[in-house]
Coordinates of C-alpha atoms and ligand atoms in Angstrom, one line a residue:
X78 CA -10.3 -14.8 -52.5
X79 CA -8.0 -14.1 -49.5
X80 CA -9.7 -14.2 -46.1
X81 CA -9.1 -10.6 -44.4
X82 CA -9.3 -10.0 -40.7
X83 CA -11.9 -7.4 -39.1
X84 CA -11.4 -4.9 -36.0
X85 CA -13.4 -6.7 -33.4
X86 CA -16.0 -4.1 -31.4
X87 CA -16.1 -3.1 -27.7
X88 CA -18.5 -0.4 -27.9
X89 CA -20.2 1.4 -30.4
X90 CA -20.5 4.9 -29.1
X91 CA -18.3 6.1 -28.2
X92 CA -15.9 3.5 -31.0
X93 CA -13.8 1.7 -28.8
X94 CA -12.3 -1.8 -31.0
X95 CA -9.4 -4.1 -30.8
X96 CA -6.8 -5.2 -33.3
X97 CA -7.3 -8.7 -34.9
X98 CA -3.8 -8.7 -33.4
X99 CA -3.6 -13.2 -33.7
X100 CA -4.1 -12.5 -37.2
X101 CA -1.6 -9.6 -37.9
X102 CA 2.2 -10.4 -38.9
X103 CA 3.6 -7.0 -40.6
X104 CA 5.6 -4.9 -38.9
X105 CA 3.3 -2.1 -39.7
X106 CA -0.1 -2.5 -39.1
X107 CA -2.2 -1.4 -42.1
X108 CA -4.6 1.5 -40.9
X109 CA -7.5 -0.9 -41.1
X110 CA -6.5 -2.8 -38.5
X111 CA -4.8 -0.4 -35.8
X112 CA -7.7 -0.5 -32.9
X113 CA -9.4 2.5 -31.9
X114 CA -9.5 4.0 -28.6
X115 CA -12.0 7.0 -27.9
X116 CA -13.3 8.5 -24.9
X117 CA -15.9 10.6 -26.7
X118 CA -17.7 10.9 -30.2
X119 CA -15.6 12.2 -33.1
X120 CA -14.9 15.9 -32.9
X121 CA -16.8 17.9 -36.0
X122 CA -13.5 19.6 -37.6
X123 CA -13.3 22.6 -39.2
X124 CA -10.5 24.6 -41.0
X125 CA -9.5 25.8 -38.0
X126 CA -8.2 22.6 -36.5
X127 CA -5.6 22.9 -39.3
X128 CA -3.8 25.8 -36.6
X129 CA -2.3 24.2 -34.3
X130 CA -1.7 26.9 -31.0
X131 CA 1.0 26.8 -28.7
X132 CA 0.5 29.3 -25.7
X133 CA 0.9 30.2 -22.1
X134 CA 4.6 30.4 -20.3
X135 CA 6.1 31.3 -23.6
X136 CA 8.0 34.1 -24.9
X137 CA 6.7 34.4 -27.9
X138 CA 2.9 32.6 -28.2
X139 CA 2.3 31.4 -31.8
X140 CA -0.1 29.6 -34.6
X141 CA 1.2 26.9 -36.9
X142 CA -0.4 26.4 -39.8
X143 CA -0.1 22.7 -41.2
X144 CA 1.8 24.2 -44.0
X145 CA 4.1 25.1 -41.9
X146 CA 4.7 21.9 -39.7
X147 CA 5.3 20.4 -43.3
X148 CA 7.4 22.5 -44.1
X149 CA 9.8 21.8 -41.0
X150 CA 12.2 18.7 -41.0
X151 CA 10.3 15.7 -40.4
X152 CA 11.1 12.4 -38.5
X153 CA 9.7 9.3 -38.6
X154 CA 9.3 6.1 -35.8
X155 CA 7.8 2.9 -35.7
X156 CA 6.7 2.3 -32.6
X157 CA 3.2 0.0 -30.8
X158 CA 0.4 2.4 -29.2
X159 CA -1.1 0.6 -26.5
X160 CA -3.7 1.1 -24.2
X161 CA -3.0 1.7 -20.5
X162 CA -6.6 -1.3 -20.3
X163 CA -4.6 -3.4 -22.7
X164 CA -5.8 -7.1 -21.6
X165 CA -7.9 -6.2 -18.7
X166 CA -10.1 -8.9 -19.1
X167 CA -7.4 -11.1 -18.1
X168 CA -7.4 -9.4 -14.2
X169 CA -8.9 -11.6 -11.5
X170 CA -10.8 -10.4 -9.6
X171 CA -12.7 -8.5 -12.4
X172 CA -12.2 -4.5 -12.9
X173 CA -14.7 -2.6 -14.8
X174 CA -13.6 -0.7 -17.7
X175 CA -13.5 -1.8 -21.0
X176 CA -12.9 -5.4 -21.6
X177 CA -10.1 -5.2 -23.7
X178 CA -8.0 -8.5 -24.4
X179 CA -5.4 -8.8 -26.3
X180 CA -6.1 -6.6 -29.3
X181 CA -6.1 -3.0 -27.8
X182 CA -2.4 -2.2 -29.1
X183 CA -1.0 -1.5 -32.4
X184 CA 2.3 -1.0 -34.2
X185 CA 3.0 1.6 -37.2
X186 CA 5.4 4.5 -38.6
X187 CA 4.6 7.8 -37.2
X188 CA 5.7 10.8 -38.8
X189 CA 5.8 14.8 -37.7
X190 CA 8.3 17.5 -35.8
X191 CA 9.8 17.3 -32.7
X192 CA 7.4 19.0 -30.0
X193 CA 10.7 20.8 -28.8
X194 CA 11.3 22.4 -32.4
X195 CA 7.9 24.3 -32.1
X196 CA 9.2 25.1 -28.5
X197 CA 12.6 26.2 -29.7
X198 CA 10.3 28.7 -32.0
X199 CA 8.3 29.9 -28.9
X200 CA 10.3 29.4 -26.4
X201 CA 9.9 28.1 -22.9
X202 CA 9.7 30.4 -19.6
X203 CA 11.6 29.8 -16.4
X204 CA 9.3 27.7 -14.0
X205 CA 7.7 25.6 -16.4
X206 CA 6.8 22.3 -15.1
X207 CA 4.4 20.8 -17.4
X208 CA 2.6 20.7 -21.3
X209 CA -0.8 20.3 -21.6
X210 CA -2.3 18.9 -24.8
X211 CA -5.7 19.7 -26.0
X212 CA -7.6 17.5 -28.6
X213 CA -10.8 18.6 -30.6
X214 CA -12.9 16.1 -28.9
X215 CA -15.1 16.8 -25.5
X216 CA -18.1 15.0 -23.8
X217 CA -19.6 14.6 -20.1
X218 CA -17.4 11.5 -18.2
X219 CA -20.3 9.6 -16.8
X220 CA -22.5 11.8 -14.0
X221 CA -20.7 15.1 -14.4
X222 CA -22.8 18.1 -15.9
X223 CA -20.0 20.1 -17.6
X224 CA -18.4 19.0 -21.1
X225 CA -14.7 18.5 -21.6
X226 CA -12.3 18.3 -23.8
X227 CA -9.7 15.3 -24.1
X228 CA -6.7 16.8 -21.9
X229 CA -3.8 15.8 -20.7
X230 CA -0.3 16.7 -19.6
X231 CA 2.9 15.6 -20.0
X232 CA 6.0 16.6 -17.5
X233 CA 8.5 19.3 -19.3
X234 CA 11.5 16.6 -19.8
X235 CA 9.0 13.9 -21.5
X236 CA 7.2 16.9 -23.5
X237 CA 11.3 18.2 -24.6
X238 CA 12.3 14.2 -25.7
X239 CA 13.5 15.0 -29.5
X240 CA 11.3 11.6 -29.8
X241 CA 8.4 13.1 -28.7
X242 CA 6.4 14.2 -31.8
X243 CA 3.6 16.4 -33.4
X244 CA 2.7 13.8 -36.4
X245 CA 0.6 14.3 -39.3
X246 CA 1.4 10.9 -41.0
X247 CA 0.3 7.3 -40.2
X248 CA 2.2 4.6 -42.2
X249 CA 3.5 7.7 -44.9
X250 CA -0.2 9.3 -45.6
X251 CA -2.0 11.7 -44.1
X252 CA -3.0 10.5 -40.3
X253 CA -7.0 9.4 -41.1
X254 CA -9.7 11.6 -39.7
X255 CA -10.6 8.9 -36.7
X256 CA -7.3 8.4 -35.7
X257 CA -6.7 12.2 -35.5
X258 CA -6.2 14.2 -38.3
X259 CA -4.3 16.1 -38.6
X260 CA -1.9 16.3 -35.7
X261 CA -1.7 13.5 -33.6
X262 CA 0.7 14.0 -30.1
X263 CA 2.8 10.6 -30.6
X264 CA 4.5 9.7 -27.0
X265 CA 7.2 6.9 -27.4
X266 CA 7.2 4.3 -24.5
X267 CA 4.1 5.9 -22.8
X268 CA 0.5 3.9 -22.8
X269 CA -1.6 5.1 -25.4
X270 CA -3.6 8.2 -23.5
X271 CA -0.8 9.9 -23.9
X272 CA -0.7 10.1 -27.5
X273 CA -3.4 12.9 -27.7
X274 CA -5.5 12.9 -30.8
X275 CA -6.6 16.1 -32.9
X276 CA -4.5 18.0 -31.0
X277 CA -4.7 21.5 -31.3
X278 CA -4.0 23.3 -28.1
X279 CA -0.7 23.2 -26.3
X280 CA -0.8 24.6 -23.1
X281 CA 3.0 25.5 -20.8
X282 CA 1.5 25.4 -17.0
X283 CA 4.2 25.9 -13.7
X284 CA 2.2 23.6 -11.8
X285 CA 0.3 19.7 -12.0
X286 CA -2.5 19.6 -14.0
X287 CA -5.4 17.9 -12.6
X288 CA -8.0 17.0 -15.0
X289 CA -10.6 13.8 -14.9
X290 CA -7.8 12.0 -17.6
X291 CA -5.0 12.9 -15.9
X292 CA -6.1 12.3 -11.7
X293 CA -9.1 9.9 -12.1
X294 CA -8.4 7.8 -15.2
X295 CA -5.2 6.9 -15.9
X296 CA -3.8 6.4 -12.6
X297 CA -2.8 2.5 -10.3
X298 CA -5.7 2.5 -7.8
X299 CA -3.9 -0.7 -5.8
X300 CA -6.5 -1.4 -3.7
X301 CA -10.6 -1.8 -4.0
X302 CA -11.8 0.6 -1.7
X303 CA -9.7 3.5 -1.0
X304 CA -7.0 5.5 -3.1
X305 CA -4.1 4.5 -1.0
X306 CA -1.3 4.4 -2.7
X307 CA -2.1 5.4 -6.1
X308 CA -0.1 6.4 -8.5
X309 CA -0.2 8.0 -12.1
X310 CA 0.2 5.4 -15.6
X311 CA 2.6 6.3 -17.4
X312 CA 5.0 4.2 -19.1
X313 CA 4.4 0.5 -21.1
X314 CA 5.0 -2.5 -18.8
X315 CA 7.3 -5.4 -20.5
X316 CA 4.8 -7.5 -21.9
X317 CA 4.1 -9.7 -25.0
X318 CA 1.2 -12.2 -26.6
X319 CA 1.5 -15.4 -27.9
X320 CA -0.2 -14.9 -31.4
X321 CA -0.2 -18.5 -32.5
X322 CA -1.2 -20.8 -31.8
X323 CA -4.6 -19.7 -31.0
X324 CA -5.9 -20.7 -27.3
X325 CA -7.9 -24.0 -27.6
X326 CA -6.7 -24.9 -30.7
X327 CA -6.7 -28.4 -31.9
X328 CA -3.3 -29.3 -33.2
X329 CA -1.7 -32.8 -34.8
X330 CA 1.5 -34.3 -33.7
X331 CA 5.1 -32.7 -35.4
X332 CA 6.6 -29.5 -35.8
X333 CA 4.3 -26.4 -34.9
X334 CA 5.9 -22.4 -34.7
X335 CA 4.9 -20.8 -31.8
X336 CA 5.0 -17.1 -32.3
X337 CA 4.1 -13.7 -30.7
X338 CA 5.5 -10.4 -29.9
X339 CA 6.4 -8.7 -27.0
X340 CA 7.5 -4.8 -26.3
X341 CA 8.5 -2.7 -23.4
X342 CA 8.0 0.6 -22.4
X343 CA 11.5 0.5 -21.0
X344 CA 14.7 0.1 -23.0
X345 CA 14.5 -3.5 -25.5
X346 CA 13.3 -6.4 -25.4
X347 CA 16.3 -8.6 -24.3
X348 CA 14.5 -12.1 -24.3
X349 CA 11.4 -14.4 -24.7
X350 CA 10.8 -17.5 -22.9
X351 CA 8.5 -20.0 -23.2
X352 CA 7.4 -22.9 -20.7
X353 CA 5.8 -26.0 -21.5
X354 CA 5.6 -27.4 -18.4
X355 CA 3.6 -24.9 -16.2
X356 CA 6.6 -22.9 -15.7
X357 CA 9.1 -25.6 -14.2
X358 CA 11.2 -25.0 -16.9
X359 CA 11.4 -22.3 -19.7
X360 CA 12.8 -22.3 -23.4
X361 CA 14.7 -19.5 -25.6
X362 CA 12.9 -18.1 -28.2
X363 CA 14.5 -16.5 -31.6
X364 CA 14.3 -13.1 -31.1
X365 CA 13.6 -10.5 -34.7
X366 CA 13.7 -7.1 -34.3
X367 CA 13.8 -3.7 -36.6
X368 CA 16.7 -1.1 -36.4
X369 CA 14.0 1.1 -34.6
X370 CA 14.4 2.0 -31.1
X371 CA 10.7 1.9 -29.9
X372 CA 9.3 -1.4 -32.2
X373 CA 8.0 -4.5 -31.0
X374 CA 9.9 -7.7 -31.1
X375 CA 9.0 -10.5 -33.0
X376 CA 9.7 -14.1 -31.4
X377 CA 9.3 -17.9 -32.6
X378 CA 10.0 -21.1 -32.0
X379 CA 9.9 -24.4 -33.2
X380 CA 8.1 -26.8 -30.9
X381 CA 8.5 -30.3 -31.7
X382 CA 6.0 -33.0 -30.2
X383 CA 5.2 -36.2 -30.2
X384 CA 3.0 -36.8 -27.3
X385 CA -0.7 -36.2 -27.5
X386 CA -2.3 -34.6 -24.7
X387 CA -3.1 -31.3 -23.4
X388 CA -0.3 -28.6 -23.1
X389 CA -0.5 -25.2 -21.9
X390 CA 2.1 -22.7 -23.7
X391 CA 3.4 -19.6 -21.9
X392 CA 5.4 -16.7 -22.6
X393 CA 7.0 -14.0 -20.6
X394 CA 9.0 -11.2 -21.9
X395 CA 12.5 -9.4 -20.2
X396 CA 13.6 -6.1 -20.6
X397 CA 17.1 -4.3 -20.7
X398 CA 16.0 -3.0 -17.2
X399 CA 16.0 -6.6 -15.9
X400 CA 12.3 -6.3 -15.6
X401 CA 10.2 -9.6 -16.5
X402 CA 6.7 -10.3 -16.9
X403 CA 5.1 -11.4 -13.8
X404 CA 3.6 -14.8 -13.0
X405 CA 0.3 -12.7 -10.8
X406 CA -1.0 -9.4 -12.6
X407 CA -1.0 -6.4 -10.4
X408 CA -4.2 -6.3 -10.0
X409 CA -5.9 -2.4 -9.8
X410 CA -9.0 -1.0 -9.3
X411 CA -9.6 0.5 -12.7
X412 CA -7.2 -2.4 -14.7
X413 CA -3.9 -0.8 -15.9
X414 CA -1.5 -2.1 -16.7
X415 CA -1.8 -5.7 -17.2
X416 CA 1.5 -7.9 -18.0
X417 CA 1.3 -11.0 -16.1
X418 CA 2.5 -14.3 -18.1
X419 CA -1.0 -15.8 -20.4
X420 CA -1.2 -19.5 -21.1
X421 CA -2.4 -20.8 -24.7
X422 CA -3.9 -24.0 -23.9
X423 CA -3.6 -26.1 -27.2
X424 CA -4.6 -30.0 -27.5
X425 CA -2.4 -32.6 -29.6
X426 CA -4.4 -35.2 -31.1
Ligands
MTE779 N1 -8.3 13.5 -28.3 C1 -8.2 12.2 -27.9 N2 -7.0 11.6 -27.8 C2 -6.9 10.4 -27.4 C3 -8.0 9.7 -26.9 C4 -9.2 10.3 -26.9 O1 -10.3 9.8 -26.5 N3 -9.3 11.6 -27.4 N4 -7.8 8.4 -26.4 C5 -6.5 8.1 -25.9 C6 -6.3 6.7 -25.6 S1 -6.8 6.2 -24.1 C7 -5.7 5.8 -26.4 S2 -5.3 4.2 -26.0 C8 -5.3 6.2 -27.8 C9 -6.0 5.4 -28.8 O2 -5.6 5.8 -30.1 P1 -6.3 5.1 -31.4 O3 -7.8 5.4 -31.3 O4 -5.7 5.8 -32.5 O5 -6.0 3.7 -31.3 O6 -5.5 7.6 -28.0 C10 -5.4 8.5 -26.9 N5 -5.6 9.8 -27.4
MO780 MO1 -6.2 4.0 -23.8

């Protein structure tokens, strides 16, 4: 019998798990294994979640039934969800949060309408600055009284992006109650918060919105004790994992592949390099990619030794924006963010 891979868990209440993501080499990850991401307990849903309500500075407010979203030309994308505490247990010194290593993204093909269609059909009133996106699911954040929804905004231009969908499918079948059935918000480029679940309120406003998700979480706290200089998460750093070897793995003399993947919130993925030599000197990798403009990269390479020993491997990603992984994570009081250059330390014997 084939050996299968398991979602490995964070936290059981609310489910937070990671991807087995060392273990995972399609393109798409299958449903089983995307990881799962939840600020609250799954929302009860009811018939009426299948109306999905689009109101305040619009002309015309209005109801769409699912029927009718699947009735409207669809699009599809493959594209990685991330989230924003992607490998935050990699930060020195340690942030609180989640503990999230490697595993807390996930790649698949999301399909649904253009947000802007359903705007075209309500349209959009002078002064509006942002969208605000309602999901099904509320709780208390940790010592507040009052319960809240999942809520967050997205600035007019993002919100208008003809890639910026309402989706209904996952991998081409309906988009599984936990990962929010039946409209998902899917955000290309954008950390994974933005990507509201069981959406079914959308919201124009003319000003900022300034819930707990949107002012509290989800924003670069630089320094430990005050807010100075913070500013809001938003898009994917260039980053990537080595996905094998595995780190302390015990490895014979010859011909290994070194493999990984690496992404960018930013344009493509223009190279990966890897060192193996503490970063003195770094090494091409073979680059694969999909005709898809938000996918991850795949890279390899053949790594030919003869001398036993210990090695440490690193990898670190660029970008068509000339950005490149950094060697020192910026570090952050609530651990966004992270995208400094890992080491695999492997042993050849
Ligand atoms: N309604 C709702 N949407 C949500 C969340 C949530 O808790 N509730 N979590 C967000 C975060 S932080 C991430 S990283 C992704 C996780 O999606 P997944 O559980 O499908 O992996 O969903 C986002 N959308
Ligand atoms: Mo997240």
């Amino acid at each position: 019998m084939e050996n299968k891979p398991f979602l490995i868990t964070k936290k059981l209440q609310p489910e937070n798990q990671e991807s087995p993501i060392h273990f995972l080499s399609p393109w798409l990850t299958p449903a089983k294994y995307f990881y799962r991401r939840n600020h609250f307990s799954y929302p009860p849903l009811t018939p009426r979640h299948l109306w999905l309500q689009i109101s305040g500075n619009v002309s015309q407010p209005r109801s769409f039934h699912l029927y009718d979203i699947l009735s409207m030309q669809a699009k599809s994308l493959i594209l990685p969800l991330e989230c924003a505490g992607n490998k935050r247990a990699h930060f020195n010194p340690k942030v609180y949060g989640e503990q999230w290593k490697d595993g807390a993204i996930s790649q698949g093909k999301w399909t649904g309408v253009p947000l802007a269609h359903l705007l075209g059909q309500t349209g959009i009133c002078n002064q509006t600055k942002e969208v605000l996106f309602e999901g099904v699911d509320f709780g208390r954040k940790p010592n507040k009284e009052d319960m809240i929804p999942y809520k967050r905004s997205l600035p007019l231009e993002t919100a208008l992006h003809p890639d910026t969908i309402i989706a209904y499918m996952y991998n081409d079948k309906p988009i599984d109650y936990k990962r929010g059935y039946p409209f998902r918000l899917i955000v290309p480029n954008w950390y994974g918060m933005a990507s509201v679940k069981w959406l079914t309120k959308i919201e124009l406003i003319n000003d900022s919105f300034n819930g707990p998700f949107q002012t509290d979480d989800y924003v670069y706290y630089p320094h430990k004790h005050n807010d100075h200089d913070s500013f809001p998460v938003t898009t994917q750093q260039v980053n990537s994992i080595i996905q094998q070897p595995l780190p302390f793995s015990l490895l014979n003399t010859g011909v290994h592949e070194i493999k990984g993947i690496a992404w960018s919130g930013k344009g493509i993925i223009t190279g990966v390099e890897i060192s193996l030599d503490n970063g003195d000197t770094w090494q091409r990798t073979v680059l694969e990619r999909l005709n898809e403009p938000y996918a991850w990269t795949k890279w390899s390479f053949l790594w030919h030794v003869e001398k036993k020993g210990e090695y440490s491997i690193y990898a670190r990603a660029k970008d068509s924006q000339g950005r490149i992984q950094p060697i020192h994570a910026f570090w952050n009081r609530k651990g966004y963010g992270y995208n400094a250059v890992l080491k695999v330390n492997v042993k050849i014997e």
